[in-house]
Amino acid sequence: MKEQTLLMIKPDAVRARRIGKILDQVEQVFQIVGLRMKRFQRDEAERFYAVHRGKPFFETLVDFITSGPVVGVLLEGEGVIQKLRDFIGATDPAKAAPGTIRALYGTSITENAVHASDSPESAAYEIPFFFNEEERRAA
Ligand code: CMP
């Protein structure tokens, strides 16, 4: 089934000037149908990561994600949600398979370069933080 998902390039990778390299690798495999740079306000970041509220790393995560601009990338394709998760690698860069985005560009479990939606439900929740309905349809 054709799906859409969200890839987010995080502030560490933006600061390290990896946007181009990451987009290049992603584009060789996936179809990019939307692109937007933004900086999260604290309340918006807390809503984006609402599923992690109450966990010990929540404040650190929100501090980090609001520390600089991020890039939202809308991707579309058959089974793209799971395929992109496999492509970026495990959450902890130290455990991510060689050649994956997090293994290449992540430096810690917090500063792990990218985020990707992990299910159709999280994609439906996360995509609107970057792209409106009209932009999704035009893709
Ligand atoms: P991400 O894919 O953006 O989704 C939630 C983020 O929380 C995750 O990447 C990590 O950066 C962070 N995270 C998840 N688990 C932990 C953990 N055990 N300790 C610290 N940060 C974590």
Tab-separated table of N, CA and C and ligand atoms in Angstrom:
chain	number	residue	atom	x	y	z
A	1	MET	N	0.838	-1.197	0.000
A	1	MET	CA	0.000	0.000	0.000
A	1	MET	C	0.877	1.253	0.000
A	2	LYS	N	0.470	2.243	-0.804
A	2	LYS	CA	1.225	3.488	-0.863
A	2	LYS	C	0.995	4.288	0.419
A	3	GLU	N	2.078	4.682	1.051
A	3	GLU	CA	1.993	5.389	2.337
A	3	GLU	C	2.824	6.656	2.279
A	4	GLN	N	2.592	7.532	3.273
A	4	GLN	CA	3.486	8.666	3.486
A	4	GLN	C	4.080	8.531	4.883
A	5	THR	N	5.298	9.026	5.045
A	5	THR	CA	5.921	9.040	6.361
A	5	THR	C	6.765	10.295	6.525
A	6	LEU	N	7.143	10.558	7.773
A	6	LEU	CA	7.959	11.733	8.058
A	6	LEU	C	9.360	11.325	8.481
A	7	LEU	N	10.333	11.921	7.817
A	7	LEU	CA	11.719	11.881	8.280
A	7	LEU	C	12.029	13.261	8.835
A	8	MET	N	12.663	13.325	9.991
A	8	MET	CA	13.080	14.628	10.524
A	8	MET	C	14.588	14.607	10.732
A	9	ILE	N	15.267	15.561	10.097
A	9	ILE	CA	16.707	15.727	10.316
A	9	ILE	C	16.859	16.623	11.540
A	10	LYS	N	17.537	16.114	12.563
A	10	LYS	CA	17.559	16.776	13.869
A	10	LYS	C	18.644	17.860	13.952
A	11	PRO	N	18.578	18.688	15.031
A	11	PRO	CA	19.510	19.824	15.144
A	11	PRO	C	20.991	19.455	15.093
A	12	ASP	N	21.372	18.274	15.606
A	12	ASP	CA	22.802	17.904	15.562
A	12	ASP	C	23.281	17.758	14.122
A	13	ALA	N	22.464	17.104	13.290
A	13	ALA	CA	22.847	16.878	11.894
A	13	ALA	C	22.802	18.179	11.090
A	14	VAL	N	21.854	19.076	11.449
A	14	VAL	CA	21.795	20.388	10.780
A	14	VAL	C	23.056	21.180	11.125
A	15	ARG	N	23.426	21.196	12.421
A	15	ARG	CA	24.630	21.931	12.858
A	15	ARG	C	25.894	21.365	12.208
A	16	ALA	N	25.902	20.055	12.002
A	16	ALA	CA	27.081	19.405	11.409
A	16	ALA	C	27.073	19.493	9.879
A	17	ARG	N	26.089	20.215	9.320
A	17	ARG	CA	25.971	20.423	7.860
A	17	ARG	C	25.840	19.099	7.106
A	18	ARG	N	24.972	18.242	7.641
A	18	ARG	CA	24.738	16.939	7.013
A	18	ARG	C	23.422	16.892	6.245
A	19	ILE	N	22.687	17.990	6.150
A	19	ILE	CA	21.379	17.961	5.472
A	19	ILE	C	21.522	17.387	4.062
A	20	GLY	N	22.451	17.933	3.309
A	20	GLY	CA	22.618	17.531	1.913
A	20	GLY	C	22.980	16.060	1.778
A	21	LYS	N	23.921	15.621	2.591
A	21	LYS	CA	24.361	14.213	2.523
A	21	LYS	C	23.208	13.261	2.858
A	22	ILE	N	22.453	13.621	3.909
A	22	ILE	CA	21.339	12.749	4.312
A	22	ILE	C	20.264	12.730	3.224
A	23	LEU	N	19.907	13.907	2.704
A	23	LEU	CA	18.887	13.950	1.645
A	23	LEU	C	19.342	13.167	0.419
A	24	ASP	N	20.608	13.264	0.092
A	24	ASP	CA	21.145	12.562	-1.071
A	24	ASP	C	20.980	11.047	-0.894
A	25	GLN	N	21.354	10.555	0.287
A	25	GLN	CA	21.238	9.108	0.528
A	25	GLN	C	19.782	8.662	0.529
A	26	VAL	N	18.923	9.479	1.158
A	26	VAL	CA	17.496	9.137	1.221
A	26	VAL	C	16.895	9.140	-0.193
A	27	GLU	N	17.267	10.144	-0.988
A	27	GLU	CA	16.666	10.303	-2.314
A	27	GLU	C	17.081	9.202	-3.290
A	28	GLN	N	18.208	8.569	-3.012
A	28	GLN	CA	18.623	7.458	-3.881
A	28	GLN	C	17.707	6.243	-3.742
A	29	VAL	N	16.965	6.200	-2.629
A	29	VAL	CA	16.125	5.031	-2.332
A	29	VAL	C	14.633	5.374	-2.291
A	30	PHE	N	14.318	6.590	-1.813
A	30	PHE	CA	12.915	6.965	-1.552
A	30	PHE	C	12.517	8.176	-2.382
A	31	GLN	N	11.194	8.344	-2.532
A	31	GLN	CA	10.688	9.532	-3.226
A	31	GLN	C	10.378	10.631	-2.207
A	32	ILE	N	11.078	11.754	-2.330
A	32	ILE	CA	10.842	12.915	-1.466
A	32	ILE	C	9.731	13.749	-2.098
A	33	VAL	N	8.643	13.978	-1.335
A	33	VAL	CA	7.505	14.729	-1.897
A	33	VAL	C	7.216	16.004	-1.102
A	34	GLY	N	8.010	16.281	-0.059
A	34	GLY	CA	7.850	17.526	0.698
A	34	GLY	C	9.088	17.789	1.525
A	35	LEU	N	9.375	19.090	1.757
A	35	LEU	CA	10.599	19.466	2.470
A	35	LEU	C	10.359	20.789	3.203
A	36	ARG	N	10.647	20.842	4.498
A	36	ARG	CA	10.468	22.107	5.238
A	36	ARG	C	11.413	22.193	6.425
A	37	MET	N	12.086	23.362	6.542
A	37	MET	CA	12.934	23.610	7.709
A	37	MET	C	12.140	24.452	8.692
A	38	LYS	N	12.272	24.113	9.993
A	38	LYS	CA	11.580	24.902	11.008
A	38	LYS	C	12.302	24.759	12.329
A	39	ARG	N	11.943	25.613	13.285
A	39	ARG	CA	12.459	25.452	14.645
A	39	ARG	C	11.280	25.265	15.578
A	40	PHE	N	11.289	24.196	16.364
A	40	PHE	CA	10.199	23.908	17.285
A	40	PHE	C	10.211	24.857	18.469
A	41	GLN	N	9.038	25.382	18.827
A	41	GLN	CA	8.840	25.994	20.142
A	41	GLN	C	8.729	24.853	21.146
A	42	ARG	N	8.972	25.153	22.413
A	42	ARG	CA	8.989	24.096	23.429
A	42	ARG	C	7.655	23.333	23.524
A	43	ASP	N	6.533	24.054	23.535
A	43	ASP	CA	5.236	23.373	23.688
A	43	ASP	C	4.939	22.475	22.490
A	44	GLU	N	5.373	22.931	21.319
A	44	GLU	CA	5.144	22.130	20.110
A	44	GLU	C	6.018	20.866	20.126
A	45	ALA	N	7.257	21.005	20.590
A	45	ALA	CA	8.153	19.846	20.695
A	45	ALA	C	7.598	18.841	21.703
A	46	GLU	N	7.050	19.345	22.779
A	46	GLU	CA	6.456	18.446	23.791
A	46	GLU	C	5.274	17.687	23.205
A	47	ARG	N	4.504	18.351	22.338
A	47	ARG	CA	3.376	17.660	21.691
A	47	ARG	C	3.874	16.652	20.661
A	48	PHE	N	4.914	17.030	19.905
A	48	PHE	CA	5.460	16.114	18.892
A	48	PHE	C	5.914	14.809	19.543
A	49	TYR	N	6.556	14.937	20.705
A	49	TYR	CA	7.086	13.760	21.409
A	49	TYR	C	6.203	13.349	22.589
A	50	ALA	N	4.909	13.620	22.489
A	50	ALA	CA	3.977	13.366	23.603
A	50	ALA	C	4.019	11.919	24.103
A	51	VAL	N	4.280	10.959	23.219
A	51	VAL	CA	4.302	9.547	23.663
A	51	VAL	C	5.429	9.288	24.663
A	52	HIS	N	6.427	10.166	24.687
A	52	HIS	CA	7.563	9.968	25.600
A	52	HIS	C	7.446	10.801	26.881
A	53	ARG	N	6.360	11.565	27.014
A	53	ARG	CA	6.160	12.395	28.206
A	53	ARG	C	6.209	11.504	29.458
A	54	GLY	N	6.936	11.945	30.470
A	54	GLY	CA	7.033	11.170	31.710
A	54	GLY	C	8.230	10.233	31.747
A	55	LYS	N	8.848	9.990	30.577
A	55	LYS	CA	10.036	9.118	30.569
A	55	LYS	C	11.247	9.921	31.056
A	56	PRO	N	12.258	9.225	31.591
A	56	PRO	CA	13.402	9.944	32.177
A	56	PRO	C	14.144	10.846	31.187
A	57	PHE	N	14.094	10.508	29.898
A	57	PHE	CA	14.847	11.286	28.915
A	57	PHE	C	14.020	12.397	28.255
A	58	PHE	N	12.763	12.576	28.697
A	58	PHE	CA	11.865	13.491	27.986
A	58	PHE	C	12.395	14.939	27.946
A	59	GLU	N	12.814	15.471	29.095
A	59	GLU	CA	13.287	16.867	29.139
A	59	GLU	C	14.534	17.048	28.273
A	60	THR	N	15.448	16.093	28.353
A	60	THR	CA	16.671	16.138	27.537
A	60	THR	C	16.314	16.141	26.051
A	61	LEU	N	15.344	15.303	25.697
A	61	LEU	CA	14.911	15.191	24.306
A	61	LEU	C	14.312	16.519	23.815
A	62	VAL	N	13.457	17.135	24.639
A	62	VAL	CA	12.816	18.396	24.246
A	62	VAL	C	13.854	19.523	24.192
A	63	ASP	N	14.774	19.563	25.175
A	63	ASP	CA	15.863	20.559	25.141
A	63	ASP	C	16.631	20.452	23.827
A	64	PHE	N	16.951	19.224	23.469
A	64	PHE	CA	17.761	19.004	22.270
A	64	PHE	C	17.011	19.383	20.992
A	65	ILE	N	15.763	18.955	20.892
A	65	ILE	CA	15.045	19.142	19.629
A	65	ILE	C	14.683	20.623	19.403
A	66	THR	N	14.669	21.415	20.506
A	66	THR	CA	14.412	22.856	20.375
A	66	THR	C	15.720	23.654	20.300
A	67	SER	N	16.866	22.977	20.266
A	67	SER	CA	18.157	23.680	20.333
A	67	SER	C	18.592	24.290	19.004
A	68	GLY	N	17.856	23.998	17.936
A	68	GLY	CA	18.206	24.545	16.627
A	68	GLY	C	17.192	24.069	15.608
A	69	PRO	N	17.317	24.539	14.370
A	69	PRO	CA	16.352	24.135	13.345
A	69	PRO	C	16.425	22.650	13.011
A	70	VAL	N	15.277	22.135	12.535
A	70	VAL	CA	15.178	20.759	12.055
A	70	VAL	C	14.630	20.807	10.625
A	71	VAL	N	14.753	19.706	9.911
A	71	VAL	CA	14.216	19.627	8.550
A	71	VAL	C	13.218	18.472	8.481
A	72	GLY	N	11.993	18.793	8.092
A	72	GLY	CA	10.971	17.765	7.903
A	72	GLY	C	10.978	17.327	6.455
A	73	VAL	N	10.983	16.014	6.233
A	73	VAL	CA	11.018	15.469	4.875
A	73	VAL	C	9.833	14.513	4.740
A	74	LEU	N	8.964	14.804	3.781
A	74	LEU	CA	7.799	13.954	3.530
A	74	LEU	C	8.163	12.955	2.431
A	75	LEU	N	7.983	11.674	2.753
A	75	LEU	CA	8.329	10.613	1.805
A	75	LEU	C	7.087	9.811	1.472
A	76	GLU	N	7.039	9.308	0.247
A	76	GLU	CA	5.867	8.541	-0.182
A	76	GLU	C	6.301	7.283	-0.924
A	77	GLY	N	5.593	6.200	-0.684
A	77	GLY	CA	5.880	4.968	-1.429
A	77	GLY	C	5.264	3.750	-0.774
A	78	GLU	N	5.388	2.630	-1.444
A	78	GLU	CA	4.897	1.350	-0.919
A	78	GLU	C	5.709	0.967	0.316
A	79	GLY	N	5.030	0.756	1.420
A	79	GLY	CA	5.717	0.286	2.630
A	79	GLY	C	6.807	1.199	3.137
A	80	VAL	N	6.694	2.492	2.824
A	80	VAL	CA	7.803	3.419	3.114
A	80	VAL	C	8.059	3.595	4.616
A	81	ILE	N	7.033	3.410	5.448
A	81	ILE	CA	7.224	3.624	6.896
A	81	ILE	C	8.266	2.647	7.440
A	82	GLN	N	8.070	1.367	7.198
A	82	GLN	CA	9.025	0.365	7.710
A	82	GLN	C	10.353	0.425	6.961
A	83	LYS	N	10.287	0.647	5.658
A	83	LYS	CA	11.534	0.708	4.876
A	83	LYS	C	12.438	1.831	5.370
A	84	LEU	N	11.834	2.984	5.684
A	84	LEU	CA	12.642	4.113	6.166
A	84	LEU	C	13.211	3.822	7.552
A	85	ARG	N	12.420	3.173	8.411
A	85	ARG	CA	12.925	2.795	9.746
A	85	ARG	C	14.157	1.905	9.610
A	86	ASP	N	14.100	0.949	8.704
A	86	ASP	CA	15.254	0.067	8.493
A	86	ASP	C	16.449	0.860	7.958
A	87	PHE	N	16.160	1.806	7.089
A	87	PHE	CA	17.205	2.595	6.428
A	87	PHE	C	17.958	3.488	7.419
A	88	ILE	N	17.236	4.041	8.412
A	88	ILE	CA	17.914	4.960	9.352
A	88	ILE	C	18.659	4.205	10.443
A	89	GLY	N	18.256	2.983	10.765
A	89	GLY	CA	18.969	2.192	11.764
A	89	GLY	C	18.423	2.368	13.170
A	90	ALA	N	18.999	1.621	14.102
A	90	ALA	CA	18.514	1.604	15.490
A	90	ALA	C	18.646	2.983	16.148
A	91	THR	N	17.785	3.232	17.149
A	91	THR	CA	17.749	4.522	17.856
A	91	THR	C	19.127	4.908	18.390
A	92	ASP	N	19.817	3.948	18.984
A	92	ASP	CA	21.164	4.205	19.515
A	92	ASP	C	22.181	4.008	18.385
A	93	PRO	N	22.859	5.081	17.968
A	93	PRO	CA	23.798	4.966	16.841
A	93	PRO	C	24.847	3.877	17.038
A	94	ALA	N	25.200	3.618	18.299
A	94	ALA	CA	26.201	2.576	18.580
A	94	ALA	C	25.685	1.189	18.212
A	95	LYS	N	24.359	1.050	18.168
A	95	LYS	CA	23.757	-0.254	17.847
A	95	LYS	C	23.199	-0.299	16.419
A	96	ALA	N	23.263	0.821	15.725
A	96	ALA	CA	22.700	0.888	14.364
A	96	ALA	C	23.589	0.121	13.384
A	97	ALA	N	22.973	-0.572	12.438
A	97	ALA	CA	23.728	-1.361	11.454
A	97	ALA	C	24.635	-0.443	10.631
A	98	PRO	N	25.815	-0.940	10.270
A	98	PRO	CA	26.749	-0.144	9.464
A	98	PRO	C	26.088	0.367	8.184
A	99	GLY	N	26.380	1.615	7.847
A	99	GLY	CA	25.837	2.181	6.614
A	99	GLY	C	24.498	2.866	6.788
A	100	THR	N	23.836	2.652	7.927
A	100	THR	CA	22.561	3.337	8.146
A	100	THR	C	22.836	4.795	8.525
A	101	ILE	N	21.792	5.636	8.388
A	101	ILE	CA	21.953	7.077	8.629
A	101	ILE	C	22.425	7.354	10.059
A	102	ARG	N	21.840	6.649	11.018
A	102	ARG	CA	22.239	6.912	12.410
A	102	ARG	C	23.640	6.401	12.703
A	103	ALA	N	24.035	5.283	12.098
A	103	ALA	CA	25.402	4.799	12.288
A	103	ALA	C	26.393	5.798	11.698
A	104	LEU	N	26.022	6.403	10.574
A	104	LEU	CA	26.942	7.323	9.893
A	104	LEU	C	27.013	8.688	10.575
A	105	TYR	N	25.855	9.210	11.018
A	105	TYR	CA	25.814	10.615	11.440
A	105	TYR	C	25.407	10.833	12.891
A	106	GLY	N	24.874	9.825	13.582
A	106	GLY	CA	24.479	9.981	14.979
A	106	GLY	C	25.687	9.871	15.885
A	107	THR	N	25.621	10.564	17.034
A	107	THR	CA	26.756	10.505	17.969
A	107	THR	C	26.341	10.004	19.354
A	108	SER	N	25.027	9.983	19.639
A	108	SER	CA	24.538	9.463	20.928
A	108	SER	C	23.060	9.140	20.760
A	109	ILE	N	22.479	8.535	21.817
A	109	ILE	CA	21.053	8.168	21.700
A	109	ILE	C	20.178	9.426	21.590
A	110	THR	N	20.624	10.538	22.172
A	110	THR	CA	19.876	11.801	22.024
A	110	THR	C	20.212	12.452	20.680
A	111	GLU	N	21.499	12.587	20.411
A	111	GLU	CA	21.931	13.251	19.172
A	111	GLU	C	22.105	12.179	18.095
A	112	ASN	N	20.956	11.655	17.650
A	112	ASN	CA	20.995	10.518	16.718
A	112	ASN	C	20.597	10.902	15.286
A	113	ALA	N	20.804	12.175	14.956
A	113	ALA	CA	20.756	12.682	13.566
A	113	ALA	C	19.376	12.774	12.922
A	114	VAL	N	18.559	11.742	13.080
A	114	VAL	CA	17.251	11.736	12.415
A	114	VAL	C	16.198	11.026	13.259
A	115	HIS	N	14.955	11.343	12.934
A	115	HIS	CA	13.790	10.646	13.482
A	115	HIS	C	12.940	10.190	12.307
A	116	ALA	N	12.278	9.035	12.448
A	116	ALA	CA	11.309	8.611	11.426
A	116	ALA	C	10.082	8.041	12.118
A	117	SER	N	8.917	8.314	11.585
A	117	SER	CA	7.663	7.782	12.126
A	117	SER	C	7.747	6.260	12.187
A	118	ASP	N	7.225	5.671	13.282
A	118	ASP	CA	7.390	4.224	13.458
A	118	ASP	C	6.143	3.404	13.132
A	119	SER	N	5.041	4.059	12.730
A	119	SER	CA	3.798	3.332	12.415
A	119	SER	C	2.898	4.265	11.600
A	120	PRO	N	1.847	3.715	10.970
A	120	PRO	CA	0.897	4.587	10.258
A	120	PRO	C	0.270	5.617	11.202
A	121	GLU	N	0.038	5.219	12.453
A	121	GLU	CA	-0.570	6.137	13.436
A	121	GLU	C	0.390	7.280	13.754
A	122	SER	N	1.667	6.966	13.981
A	122	SER	CA	2.603	8.047	14.310
A	122	SER	C	2.864	8.916	13.082
A	123	ALA	N	2.866	8.342	11.882
A	123	ALA	CA	3.021	9.163	10.671
A	123	ALA	C	1.859	10.151	10.556
A	124	ALA	N	0.634	9.670	10.792
A	124	ALA	CA	-0.549	10.544	10.699
A	124	ALA	C	-0.493	11.653	11.751
A	125	TYR	N	0.100	11.375	12.895
A	125	TYR	CA	0.228	12.366	13.970
A	125	TYR	C	1.360	13.365	13.686
A	126	GLU	N	2.476	12.868	13.181
A	126	GLU	CA	3.691	13.684	13.069
A	126	GLU	C	3.745	14.539	11.801
A	127	ILE	N	3.249	14.012	10.676
A	127	ILE	CA	3.360	14.742	9.405
A	127	ILE	C	2.757	16.145	9.501
A	128	PRO	N	1.573	16.338	10.146
A	128	PRO	CA	0.981	17.682	10.188
A	128	PRO	C	1.805	18.730	10.961
A	129	PHE	N	2.823	18.313	11.721
A	129	PHE	CA	3.713	19.297	12.343
A	129	PHE	C	4.546	20.019	11.279
A	130	PHE	N	4.617	19.436	10.072
A	130	PHE	CA	5.432	20.034	9.004
A	130	PHE	C	4.646	20.342	7.734
A	131	PHE	N	3.623	19.539	7.439
A	131	PHE	CA	2.931	19.668	6.142
A	131	PHE	C	1.426	19.634	6.351
A	132	ASN	N	0.724	20.569	5.682
A	132	ASN	CA	-0.734	20.573	5.816
A	132	ASN	C	-1.368	19.614	4.799
A	133	GLU	N	-2.681	19.484	4.929
A	133	GLU	CA	-3.432	18.520	4.127
A	133	GLU	C	-3.240	18.770	2.629
A	134	GLU	N	-3.276	20.049	2.258
A	134	GLU	CA	-3.141	20.417	0.844
A	134	GLU	C	-1.767	20.001	0.309
A	135	GLU	N	-0.736	20.243	1.114
A	135	GLU	CA	0.623	19.862	0.707
A	135	GLU	C	0.747	18.348	0.593
A	136	ARG	N	0.085	17.627	1.496
A	136	ARG	CA	0.142	16.154	1.446
A	136	ARG	C	-0.552	15.626	0.198
A	137	ARG	N	-1.676	16.237	-0.132
A	137	ARG	CA	-2.439	15.784	-1.303
A	137	ARG	C	-1.719	16.107	-2.598
A	138	ALA	N	-1.035	17.268	-2.609
A	138	ALA	CA	-0.349	17.707	-3.835
A	138	ALA	C	0.876	16.848	-4.123
A	139	ALA	N	1.273	16.048	-3.133
A	139	ALA	CA	2.525	15.279	-3.262
A	139	ALA	C	2.447	14.251	-4.379
B	1	CMP	P1	13.517	9.433	17.974
B	1	CMP	O1	13.414	8.461	16.890
B	1	CMP	O2	13.508	10.876	17.637
B	1	CMP	O3	12.323	9.167	19.011
B	1	CMP	C1	12.392	9.537	20.356
B	1	CMP	C2	13.770	9.896	20.783
B	1	CMP	O4	14.006	9.803	22.174
B	1	CMP	C3	14.773	8.917	20.177
B	1	CMP	O5	14.870	9.140	18.806
B	1	CMP	C4	16.002	9.207	20.998
B	1	CMP	O6	16.715	10.328	20.534
B	1	CMP	C5	15.384	9.514	22.344
B	1	CMP	N1	15.478	8.336	23.208
B	1	CMP	C6	14.810	7.183	23.089
B	1	CMP	N2	15.142	6.330	24.073
B	1	CMP	C7	16.045	6.985	24.827
B	1	CMP	C8	16.766	6.640	25.977
B	1	CMP	N3	16.636	5.439	26.554
B	1	CMP	N4	17.604	7.552	26.489
B	1	CMP	C9	17.742	8.763	25.911
B	1	CMP	N5	17.071	9.154	24.791
B	1	CMP	C10	16.243	8.261	24.254
